[in-house]
Amino acid sequence: MKEKESLCDAPIGVFDSGVGGLTVAREIMRQLPNERIVYFGDTARVPYGSKSPETITRFSKQIARFLRTQDVKAIVIACNSASACALDALEEETEIPIIDVVRPGARTAIEATHNGKIGVIATEATIKSGLYKRYIEENDKCVSVVGKACPLFVPLVEEGLWEDPVTDEIARRYLVELIDIDIDTLILGCTHYPLIRSTVGRIMGEKVALVNPAYETARELKRLLEKEGMASAKKPELGTEMYRFFVSDAADKFREFANSIIPYGILSAKTVNIEDY
Amino acid sequence: MKEKESLCDAPIGVFDSGVGGLTVAREIMRQLPNERIVYFGDTARVPYGSKSPETITRFSKQIARFLRTQDVKAIVIACNSASACALDALEEETEIPIIDVVRPGARTAIEATHNGKIGVIATEATIKSGLYKRYIEENDKCVSVVGKACPLFVPLVEEGLWEDPVTDEIARRYLVELIDIDIDTLILGCTHYPLIRSTVGRIMGEKVALVNPAYETARELKRLLEKEGMASAKKPELGTEMYRFFVSDAADKFREFANSIIPYGILSAKTVNIEDY
């Protein structure tokens, strides 16, 4: 009994290549206000989206090992590139539940589409993995999926050009082929993209539903914790730190960006030498 | 005598966070056609320009250790961010000569300026280090230096938008403050930037001299090798590999980009787990 209680009190581990996964953490904070979070952003090796599956998997394993040292009860891979490349490997070496962002996003898109034409925009690594396409088409034979890598979106978001003619122009170039084939549902398949949601929405037009996997990922996590009897039933006691943030580099810069995304105020971020794990 | 000869035959080690340093390697190939080169690109952890001095230094030390295993006779830091952050640390722990790209570029700029106003465009890490400014102003008290970080240039170059209205627009925004203060010399303080030299030149106007540190770095290397009696007097024997390329990730993608920069054809690139060094 005691053990079960302390398991419920344990935090959720959430990780990303950098700051993008904070959009997922934010959604977990909203939907699961009793849960503590330990967030890790791999800011020393960001970005993942342009790197190979082998490297992304090696990095993700190191992070999962670090999160285990923080006694997390579940791990959320809040990075599409890591979800697409490293999920199987992580599930193999970790006994606690692992939630990725790709499968929840894919399921929402299947529910949302009417004409059976879904688009996915994401990093090169996520698109190359083909995981969204495979997972959706396996689950619904009547749906077809077209993916488009948008490598400039992450640097544009990190430069703060969320509403800017340059971002408009680049988005138009990336999205034209998805408009041409008349998709009615578009997955924002990179955790940075919700931050330029309004630009993407304006270009795609009102008839296209935008799917943000962060929302569905948090719901999935909630379902899982309840099913396994691992959910925290109450707010942690006064004095317990709800949210802890770790990065592999430049904690100050992380904190600054994070505070523009997370409404709760990030008191501190600690630096970890992730290569040691 | 034998030892000296084999030292002359040893290759030059050249490293960068990724592909940008190939513009420096290319210049060394041109100016020192008898020298063999071992190139390392840290493609698993690229870019460096947005990361902290401590992390850049740790990465650079690992690479220098790897290059020593390849019996190089000198090391060229073909990355402005690493030159600006890690030069002192590398010189401390390495006995062979080390050439950086910042000091040669700075010296050329001092020679080039007439009105004593020099601009530097570079990554955030290089600008924050203040090394160009410090080095130039120490060497010529009549010169003033203004630096401007241009974080989007590297992703734009890597996306292949070397000649593009978007790159024009971003360049105009970055460069306007340097035009306003009437600089007559501009250092291209990141190894990617020579690839958008014509865009930068068009915006700055004909009266502004553009300094590419790669050229002066290769000259500096030549002087050093000759002074130390370490220069290779003849082409390597038939069957010796002139240029060898190593990366920490995605060797295929590296080879593709590299072949668009290096006119000599890159036969192969090998992957190294750099975190082991």
Coordinates of C-alpha atoms in Angstrom, one line a residue:
Chain A
M1 CA 0.0 0.0 0.0
K2 CA 2.8 2.3 1.0
E3 CA 4.6 1.5 -2.2
K4 CA 1.6 2.2 -4.3
E5 CA 1.1 5.5 -2.7
S6 CA 4.6 6.6 -3.2
L7 CA 4.4 5.5 -6.8
C8 CA 1.4 7.8 -7.3
D9 CA 3.4 10.6 -5.8
A10 CA 6.3 10.1 -8.2
P11 CA 6.8 12.6 -11.0
I12 CA 6.3 12.2 -14.7
G13 CA 9.4 12.3 -16.8
V14 CA 9.1 14.4 -19.9
F15 CA 11.9 14.9 -22.4
D16 CA 12.7 16.7 -25.7
S17 CA 15.7 17.7 -27.8
G18 CA 15.3 21.2 -26.3
V19 CA 12.5 23.6 -25.6
G20 CA 9.8 22.3 -28.0
G21 CA 8.6 19.7 -25.6
L22 CA 7.5 22.4 -23.2
T23 CA 4.4 22.7 -25.3
V24 CA 3.6 19.1 -24.3
A25 CA 4.6 19.7 -20.7
R26 CA 2.3 22.7 -20.7
E27 CA -0.6 20.5 -21.8
I28 CA 0.2 18.0 -19.1
M29 CA 0.2 20.7 -16.5
R30 CA -3.2 21.9 -17.7
Q31 CA -4.9 18.5 -17.9
L32 CA -3.2 16.8 -15.0
P33 CA -2.8 19.5 -12.4
N34 CA -1.9 17.1 -9.6
E35 CA 1.1 15.6 -11.3
R36 CA 4.7 16.5 -10.7
I37 CA 7.0 16.8 -13.7
V38 CA 10.7 16.3 -14.3
Y39 CA 11.6 17.9 -17.7
F40 CA 14.8 17.3 -19.6
G41 CA 15.8 19.3 -22.6
D42 CA 18.9 18.2 -24.5
T43 CA 20.0 21.7 -25.3
A44 CA 23.7 20.6 -25.8
R45 CA 22.8 18.4 -28.8
V46 CA 19.6 20.1 -30.1
P47 CA 18.2 19.8 -32.8
Y48 CA 17.4 16.1 -33.3
G49 CA 15.2 16.5 -36.4
S50 CA 18.2 16.7 -38.8
K51 CA 20.0 13.7 -37.3
S52 CA 20.1 10.0 -37.9
P53 CA 17.8 7.4 -36.2
E54 CA 20.8 5.7 -34.6
T55 CA 22.1 8.9 -33.0
I56 CA 18.6 10.0 -31.9
T57 CA 18.1 6.6 -30.3
R58 CA 21.5 6.8 -28.5
F59 CA 20.7 10.2 -27.1
S60 CA 17.2 9.2 -26.1
K61 CA 18.5 6.2 -24.2
Q62 CA 20.9 8.3 -22.2
I63 CA 18.0 10.7 -21.3
A64 CA 15.7 7.8 -20.2
R65 CA 18.5 6.5 -18.0
F66 CA 18.9 10.0 -16.4
L67 CA 15.1 10.3 -15.9
R68 CA 15.1 6.9 -14.1
T69 CA 17.6 8.4 -11.6
Q70 CA 14.8 10.9 -10.8
D71 CA 12.4 8.1 -9.9
V72 CA 9.8 9.0 -12.5
K73 CA 6.8 6.7 -12.7
A74 CA 6.3 7.1 -16.5
I75 CA 8.2 8.8 -19.4
V76 CA 6.6 11.0 -22.0
I77 CA 8.7 11.4 -25.2
A78 CA 7.7 15.0 -25.9
C79 CA 9.6 15.1 -29.2
N80 CA 8.3 13.8 -32.5
S81 CA 11.7 12.9 -33.9
A82 CA 12.6 10.9 -30.8
S83 CA 9.1 9.3 -30.7
A84 CA 9.5 8.3 -34.4
C85 CA 13.0 6.9 -34.0
A86 CA 13.6 5.7 -30.5
L87 CA 10.2 4.5 -29.0
D88 CA 10.8 0.8 -29.6
A89 CA 14.3 0.9 -28.2
L90 CA 13.2 2.8 -25.1
E91 CA 10.3 0.4 -24.5
E92 CA 12.7 -2.5 -24.7
E93 CA 15.1 -1.2 -22.0
T94 CA 12.7 0.5 -19.7
E95 CA 10.1 -1.2 -17.4
I96 CA 7.9 1.9 -16.7
P97 CA 5.2 3.0 -19.1
I98 CA 6.4 5.2 -22.1
I99 CA 4.1 7.5 -23.9
D100 CA 5.1 9.0 -27.3
V101 CA 3.6 11.9 -29.2
V102 CA 3.2 10.2 -32.6
R103 CA 0.5 7.6 -31.9
P104 CA -1.9 9.9 -30.0
G105 CA -1.6 12.5 -32.7
A106 CA -2.2 9.9 -35.4
R107 CA -5.3 8.7 -33.7
T108 CA -6.8 12.2 -33.4
A109 CA -6.1 12.8 -37.1
I110 CA -7.9 9.6 -38.1
E111 CA -10.9 10.8 -36.0
A112 CA -10.8 14.3 -37.5
T113 CA -10.5 13.6 -41.2
H114 CA -13.7 13.4 -43.4
N115 CA -12.1 13.0 -46.9
G116 CA -9.4 10.6 -45.8
K117 CA -6.5 12.9 -46.8
I118 CA -4.2 13.7 -43.9
G119 CA -1.0 15.8 -44.1
V120 CA 1.9 15.7 -41.6
I121 CA 4.4 18.5 -41.3
A122 CA 7.5 17.6 -39.2
T123 CA 11.3 17.5 -39.1
E124 CA 13.3 15.5 -41.6
A125 CA 13.9 12.7 -39.1
T126 CA 10.2 12.3 -38.3
I127 CA 9.1 12.4 -42.0
K128 CA 11.9 10.0 -43.0
S129 CA 10.9 7.5 -40.3
G130 CA 7.5 7.2 -42.0
L131 CA 5.9 6.4 -38.7
Y132 CA 2.9 8.7 -38.8
K133 CA 2.1 7.5 -42.3
R134 CA 2.5 3.8 -41.4
Y135 CA 0.6 4.0 -38.1
I136 CA -2.3 5.9 -39.6
E137 CA -2.6 3.8 -42.8
E138 CA -2.4 0.6 -40.7
N139 CA -5.2 1.7 -38.5
D140 CA -7.5 3.0 -41.2
K141 CA -7.1 1.6 -44.7
C142 CA -9.3 4.3 -46.2
V143 CA -6.9 7.1 -45.2
S144 CA -3.9 8.3 -47.1
V145 CA -1.1 10.3 -45.5
V146 CA 1.4 12.8 -47.1
G147 CA 4.3 14.0 -45.1
K148 CA 6.3 17.2 -45.6
A149 CA 9.6 18.0 -43.9
C150 CA 9.8 21.7 -42.8
P151 CA 13.4 22.2 -41.6
L152 CA 13.3 26.0 -41.3
F153 CA 10.3 26.1 -39.0
V154 CA 12.3 25.2 -35.8
P155 CA 15.0 27.9 -36.3
L156 CA 12.3 30.5 -37.2
V157 CA 10.3 29.7 -34.1
E158 CA 13.5 29.8 -31.9
E159 CA 14.3 33.2 -33.4
G160 CA 10.9 34.4 -32.2
L161 CA 9.5 35.0 -35.7
W162 CA 6.1 33.5 -34.8
E163 CA 4.2 36.1 -36.7
D164 CA 6.4 37.4 -39.5
P165 CA 6.2 37.8 -43.3
V166 CA 9.3 35.6 -43.6
T167 CA 7.7 32.7 -41.7
D168 CA 4.6 33.2 -43.9
E169 CA 6.6 33.0 -47.1
I170 CA 8.5 29.8 -45.9
A171 CA 5.2 28.2 -44.7
R172 CA 3.6 28.9 -48.1
R173 CA 6.4 27.1 -49.9
Y174 CA 6.3 24.1 -47.6
L175 CA 2.5 23.8 -47.5
V176 CA 1.6 24.4 -51.2
E177 CA 1.9 20.7 -52.1
L178 CA -0.4 19.7 -49.2
I179 CA -3.0 22.3 -50.3
D180 CA -2.7 21.0 -53.9
I181 CA -3.8 17.5 -52.9
D182 CA -6.7 18.8 -50.8
I183 CA -5.9 17.4 -47.4
D184 CA -8.6 18.2 -44.7
T185 CA -6.5 17.4 -41.7
L186 CA -2.9 18.5 -40.9
I187 CA -0.8 17.1 -38.0
L188 CA 1.6 19.6 -36.4
G189 CA 4.2 16.8 -36.1
C190 CA 6.9 18.8 -34.3
T191 CA 6.5 20.2 -30.8
H192 CA 7.7 23.7 -32.0
Y193 CA 4.9 24.0 -34.6
P194 CA 2.0 24.8 -32.3
L195 CA 3.8 28.1 -31.7
I196 CA 3.2 29.1 -35.4
R197 CA -0.2 27.5 -35.5
S198 CA -1.9 30.7 -36.5
T199 CA 0.4 31.2 -39.5
V200 CA -0.1 27.6 -40.6
G201 CA -3.8 27.8 -40.1
R202 CA -4.1 31.0 -42.1
I203 CA -2.3 29.5 -45.1
M204 CA -4.1 26.1 -45.0
G205 CA -7.5 27.8 -44.7
E206 CA -10.4 27.3 -42.3
K207 CA -11.5 24.0 -43.7
V208 CA -8.3 22.2 -42.7
A209 CA -8.3 20.8 -39.1
L210 CA -5.0 21.3 -37.3
V211 CA -4.0 18.5 -35.0
N212 CA -1.7 19.3 -32.1
P213 CA -0.5 15.9 -30.7
A214 CA 0.4 17.6 -27.4
Y215 CA -3.3 17.7 -26.4
E216 CA -4.0 14.1 -27.2
T217 CA -0.7 13.0 -25.6
A218 CA -1.7 14.5 -22.3
R219 CA -5.1 12.8 -22.5
E220 CA -3.4 9.5 -23.2
L221 CA -1.2 9.9 -20.2
K222 CA -4.2 10.6 -18.0
R223 CA -6.0 7.5 -19.2
L224 CA -2.9 5.4 -18.7
L225 CA -2.2 6.7 -15.1
E226 CA -5.8 6.1 -14.1
K227 CA -5.9 2.6 -15.7
E228 CA -2.7 1.6 -13.9
G229 CA -3.8 3.2 -10.6
M230 CA -0.8 5.5 -10.8
A231 CA -2.5 8.8 -10.9
S232 CA -1.8 11.4 -8.1
A233 CA -5.0 12.0 -6.3
K234 CA -4.1 15.3 -4.8
K235 CA -1.7 18.2 -5.1
P236 CA 1.7 17.5 -3.7
E237 CA 2.3 18.7 -0.1
L238 CA 3.3 22.3 0.4
G239 CA 7.1 22.7 -0.1
T240 CA 7.3 19.9 -2.8
E241 CA 8.6 21.2 -6.0
M242 CA 5.9 20.5 -8.7
Y243 CA 8.0 21.1 -11.8
R244 CA 11.8 20.5 -12.1
F245 CA 13.7 21.3 -15.2
F246 CA 17.1 19.9 -16.4
V247 CA 19.0 20.7 -19.5
S248 CA 22.3 19.6 -21.0
D249 CA 23.5 23.1 -21.8
A250 CA 22.8 26.9 -21.3
A251 CA 20.3 26.7 -18.5
D252 CA 19.8 30.5 -18.4
K253 CA 18.8 30.7 -22.1
F254 CA 16.4 27.7 -21.6
R255 CA 14.7 29.4 -18.7
E256 CA 14.2 32.6 -20.7
F257 CA 12.5 30.7 -23.6
A258 CA 10.6 28.4 -21.3
N259 CA 9.1 31.3 -19.4
S260 CA 7.5 32.5 -22.7
I261 CA 5.8 29.1 -23.1
I262 CA 4.9 27.9 -19.6
P263 CA 2.6 30.2 -17.7
Y264 CA 3.6 28.8 -14.3
G265 CA 7.0 30.5 -14.0
I266 CA 10.1 28.3 -14.0
L267 CA 12.2 28.9 -11.0
S268 CA 15.3 27.2 -12.0
A269 CA 16.9 24.8 -14.6
K270 CA 19.8 22.6 -13.7
T271 CA 22.6 21.5 -16.1
V272 CA 23.3 17.8 -16.4
N273 CA 26.2 16.2 -18.3
I274 CA 24.0 13.8 -20.3
E275 CA 26.8 12.0 -22.0
D276 CA 27.6 10.4 -18.6
Y277 CA 24.3 8.4 -18.6
Chain B
M1 CA 65.9 12.8 -40.0
K2 CA 63.5 9.9 -40.5
E3 CA 61.3 11.4 -37.8
K4 CA 61.2 14.8 -39.4
E5 CA 60.3 13.4 -42.7
S6 CA 57.4 11.4 -41.3
L7 CA 56.2 14.5 -39.5
C8 CA 56.2 16.4 -42.8
D9 CA 54.1 13.6 -44.3
A10 CA 51.6 13.6 -41.5
P11 CA 48.1 15.1 -42.3
I12 CA 46.6 18.3 -41.0
G13 CA 43.6 17.9 -38.7
V14 CA 40.7 20.2 -39.5
F15 CA 37.5 20.3 -37.5
D16 CA 34.1 22.0 -37.4
S17 CA 30.7 21.6 -35.8
G18 CA 29.5 20.2 -39.1
V19 CA 29.9 21.0 -42.8
G20 CA 30.8 24.8 -42.6
G21 CA 34.5 24.1 -42.0
L22 CA 34.7 22.6 -45.4
T23 CA 35.0 26.1 -46.7
V24 CA 38.2 26.3 -44.7
A25 CA 39.3 22.8 -45.8
R26 CA 38.7 23.8 -49.4
E27 CA 41.0 26.8 -49.0
I28 CA 43.7 24.7 -47.5
M29 CA 43.4 22.3 -50.4
R30 CA 43.9 25.2 -52.8
Q31 CA 46.8 26.9 -51.1
L32 CA 48.6 23.8 -49.8
P33 CA 48.1 21.2 -52.5
N34 CA 50.8 18.8 -51.0
E35 CA 49.1 18.5 -47.6
R36 CA 46.9 15.6 -46.5
I37 CA 43.8 16.5 -44.5
V38 CA 41.8 14.6 -41.8
Y39 CA 38.5 16.4 -41.4
F40 CA 36.1 15.9 -38.6
G41 CA 32.5 17.4 -38.6
D42 CA 30.5 17.0 -35.4
T43 CA 27.2 16.4 -37.2
A44 CA 25.7 14.6 -34.2
R45 CA 25.9 17.8 -32.0
V46 CA 25.8 20.5 -34.7
P47 CA 25.2 23.5 -34.4
Y48 CA 27.7 25.0 -31.9
G49 CA 26.8 28.6 -32.4
S50 CA 23.8 28.6 -30.1
K51 CA 25.5 26.7 -27.3
S52 CA 27.5 27.7 -24.2
P53 CA 31.3 28.2 -24.1
E54 CA 31.7 25.3 -21.6
T55 CA 29.8 22.9 -23.9
I56 CA 31.7 24.0 -27.0
T57 CA 35.0 23.6 -25.2
R58 CA 34.1 20.1 -24.0
F59 CA 33.1 19.0 -27.5
S60 CA 36.2 20.6 -29.0
K61 CA 38.5 18.8 -26.6
Q62 CA 37.0 15.4 -27.5
I63 CA 37.5 16.2 -31.2
A64 CA 41.1 17.3 -30.6
R65 CA 41.7 14.0 -28.8
F66 CA 40.2 12.1 -31.7
L67 CA 42.3 13.9 -34.2
R68 CA 45.5 13.1 -32.3
T69 CA 44.7 9.4 -32.8
Q70 CA 45.0 10.1 -36.5
D71 CA 48.5 11.4 -36.0
V72 CA 47.9 14.9 -37.3
K73 CA 50.9 17.3 -37.2
A74 CA 48.7 20.4 -36.6
I75 CA 45.1 21.2 -35.9
V76 CA 43.0 23.9 -37.6
I77 CA 39.8 24.9 -35.7
A78 CA 37.7 25.6 -38.8
C79 CA 34.8 26.9 -36.8
N80 CA 34.5 30.4 -35.5
S81 CA 32.4 29.4 -32.4
A82 CA 35.0 26.8 -31.4
S83 CA 37.8 29.2 -32.1
A84 CA 36.2 31.9 -30.0
C85 CA 35.4 29.6 -27.1
A86 CA 37.9 26.7 -27.0
L87 CA 41.2 27.9 -28.4
D88 CA 42.9 28.5 -25.1
A89 CA 41.7 25.2 -23.6
L90 CA 42.9 23.3 -26.7
E91 CA 46.3 25.0 -26.7
E92 CA 46.7 24.1 -23.0
E93 CA 46.2 20.4 -23.5
T94 CA 47.7 19.8 -27.0
E95 CA 51.4 20.0 -27.8
I96 CA 51.0 20.3 -31.6
P97 CA 50.4 23.7 -33.2
I98 CA 46.8 24.9 -33.3
I99 CA 45.5 27.4 -35.8
D100 CA 42.1 29.1 -35.3
V101 CA 40.0 31.1 -37.8
V102 CA 39.4 34.2 -35.6
R103 CA 42.9 35.7 -35.3
P104 CA 43.8 35.5 -39.0
G105 CA 40.4 36.9 -40.0
A106 CA 40.9 39.8 -37.5
R107 CA 44.3 40.6 -38.9
T108 CA 43.1 40.8 -42.4
A109 CA 40.2 43.1 -41.4
I110 CA 42.7 45.5 -39.7
E111 CA 44.7 45.6 -42.9
A112 CA 41.5 46.1 -45.0
T113 CA 39.8 49.0 -43.2
H114 CA 40.3 52.6 -44.1
N115 CA 37.8 54.3 -41.9
G116 CA 38.5 52.2 -38.8
K117 CA 35.0 50.8 -38.6
I118 CA 34.8 47.0 -38.8
G119 CA 31.7 44.8 -38.6
V120 CA 31.6 41.1 -37.6
I121 CA 28.7 38.8 -38.5
A122 CA 28.7 35.5 -36.7
T123 CA 26.9 33.0 -34.5
E124 CA 25.6 34.0 -31.1
A125 CA 28.4 32.1 -29.4
T126 CA 31.1 33.9 -31.4
I127 CA 29.6 37.4 -30.9
K128 CA 29.0 36.8 -27.2
S129 CA 32.6 35.7 -26.7
G130 CA 33.7 39.2 -27.9
L131 CA 36.9 37.7 -29.2
Y132 CA 37.0 39.4 -32.7
K133 CA 36.3 42.8 -31.0
R134 CA 38.9 42.3 -28.3
Y135 CA 41.6 40.9 -30.6
I136 CA 41.1 43.7 -33.2
E137 CA 40.9 46.6 -30.7
E138 CA 43.9 45.3 -28.8
N139 CA 45.9 45.2 -32.0
D140 CA 44.8 48.5 -33.4
K141 CA 43.6 51.2 -31.0
C142 CA 42.2 53.3 -33.8
V143 CA 39.7 50.7 -34.9
S144 CA 36.3 50.0 -33.5
V145 CA 34.4 46.8 -34.0
V146 CA 30.6 46.1 -33.9
G147 CA 29.4 42.5 -33.9
K148 CA 26.0 41.2 -35.0
A149 CA 24.7 37.6 -34.4
C150 CA 22.9 36.2 -37.4
P151 CA 21.3 32.9 -36.1
L152 CA 19.2 32.2 -39.2
F153 CA 22.0 32.3 -41.7
V154 CA 23.3 28.8 -40.9
P155 CA 19.8 27.1 -41.3
L156 CA 19.2 29.1 -44.5
V157 CA 22.5 28.0 -46.0
E158 CA 21.9 24.4 -44.9
E159 CA 18.5 24.5 -46.6
G160 CA 20.3 25.5 -49.8
L161 CA 18.7 29.0 -50.0
W162 CA 22.0 30.6 -51.0
E163 CA 20.3 32.9 -53.5
D164 CA 16.7 33.5 -52.4
P165 CA 14.4 36.4 -51.5
V166 CA 14.0 35.1 -48.0
T167 CA 17.7 35.1 -47.4
D168 CA 17.8 38.6 -48.8
E169 CA 15.1 39.8 -46.4
I170 CA 16.7 38.2 -43.4
A171 CA 20.1 39.5 -44.4
R172 CA 18.7 43.1 -44.8
R173 CA 17.3 42.9 -41.2
Y174 CA 20.6 41.7 -39.7
L175 CA 22.8 44.1 -41.7
V176 CA 20.9 47.3 -41.4
E177 CA 22.6 48.4 -38.2
L178 CA 26.0 47.8 -39.6
I179 CA 25.1 49.8 -42.7
D180 CA 23.8 52.6 -40.5
I181 CA 27.1 53.0 -38.7
D182 CA 29.0 53.1 -41.9
I183 CA 31.5 50.2 -41.6
D184 CA 33.9 49.7 -44.5
T185 CA 34.9 46.2 -43.7
L186 CA 32.8 43.1 -42.7
I187 CA 34.2 39.9 -41.4
L188 CA 32.2 36.8 -42.4
G189 CA 32.7 35.3 -39.0
C190 CA 31.1 31.9 -39.5
T191 CA 32.3 29.3 -41.9
H192 CA 28.8 29.0 -43.5
Y193 CA 28.7 32.6 -44.5
P194 CA 31.0 32.6 -47.5
L195 CA 28.3 30.5 -49.2
I196 CA 26.0 33.6 -49.1
R197 CA 28.8 36.0 -49.8
S198 CA 27.1 37.4 -52.9
T199 CA 23.8 38.2 -50.9
V200 CA 25.7 39.9 -48.1
G201 CA 27.9 41.8 -50.6
R202 CA 24.9 43.0 -52.6
I203 CA 23.2 44.4 -49.4
M204 CA 26.4 45.9 -47.9
G205 CA 27.3 47.6 -51.3
E206 CA 30.5 47.6 -53.2
K207 CA 32.4 49.9 -50.9
V208 CA 32.4 47.4 -48.0
A209 CA 35.2 44.9 -48.1
L210 CA 34.1 41.4 -47.1
V211 CA 36.7 39.4 -45.2
N212 CA 36.6 35.6 -45.4
P213 CA 38.8 34.2 -42.6
A214 CA 39.2 30.9 -44.5
Y215 CA 41.7 32.4 -46.9
E216 CA 43.9 34.0 -44.3
T217 CA 43.7 30.9 -42.1
A218 CA 45.2 28.8 -44.9
R219 CA 47.9 31.3 -45.5
E220 CA 48.7 31.3 -41.7
L221 CA 48.9 27.5 -41.7
K222 CA 51.3 27.6 -44.7
R223 CA 53.6 30.1 -43.0
L224 CA 53.6 28.1 -39.8
L225 CA 54.4 24.8 -41.5
E226 CA 57.2 26.4 -43.4
K227 CA 58.6 28.1 -40.3
E228 CA 58.6 24.9 -38.3
G229 CA 59.9 22.8 -41.2
M230 CA 56.8 20.7 -41.1
A231 CA 55.5 21.4 -44.6
S232 CA 55.1 18.5 -47.0
A233 CA 57.5 19.0 -49.9
K234 CA 55.7 16.8 -52.4
K235 CA 52.4 15.1 -53.2
P236 CA 51.9 12.0 -51.2
E237 CA 52.8 8.7 -52.9
L238 CA 50.3 7.1 -55.2
G239 CA 47.7 5.2 -53.2
T240 CA 47.9 7.4 -50.2
E241 CA 44.5 8.9 -49.3
M242 CA 44.9 12.7 -49.5
Y243 CA 41.7 13.7 -47.7
R244 CA 39.8 11.7 -45.1
F245 CA 36.5 12.7 -43.6
F246 CA 35.0 11.7 -40.3
V247 CA 31.7 12.7 -38.8
S248 CA 29.8 11.9 -35.6
D249 CA 26.5 11.3 -37.5
A250 CA 24.8 10.9 -40.8
A251 CA 27.8 10.3 -43.0
D252 CA 25.7 10.0 -46.2
K253 CA 24.1 13.4 -45.8
F254 CA 27.5 14.9 -45.0
R255 CA 29.0 13.5 -48.2
E256 CA 26.2 14.9 -50.3
F257 CA 26.5 18.5 -48.9
A258 CA 30.3 18.2 -48.9
N259 CA 30.4 17.4 -52.6
S260 CA 28.6 20.6 -53.3
I261 CA 31.4 22.6 -51.6
I262 CA 34.6 20.6 -52.3
P263 CA 35.5 20.3 -55.9
Y264 CA 37.7 17.2 -55.4
G265 CA 35.0 14.6 -54.8
I266 CA 34.7 13.0 -51.4
L267 CA 35.0 9.3 -51.7
S268 CA 33.8 8.4 -48.2
A269 CA 33.0 9.7 -44.7
K270 CA 33.3 7.5 -41.7
T271 CA 31.2 7.8 -38.5
V272 CA 33.0 8.1 -35.2
N273 CA 31.3 8.0 -31.7
I274 CA 32.9 11.2 -30.6
E275 CA 31.6 11.0 -27.0
D276 CA 34.0 8.2 -26.4
Y277 CA 37.0 10.5 -26.7

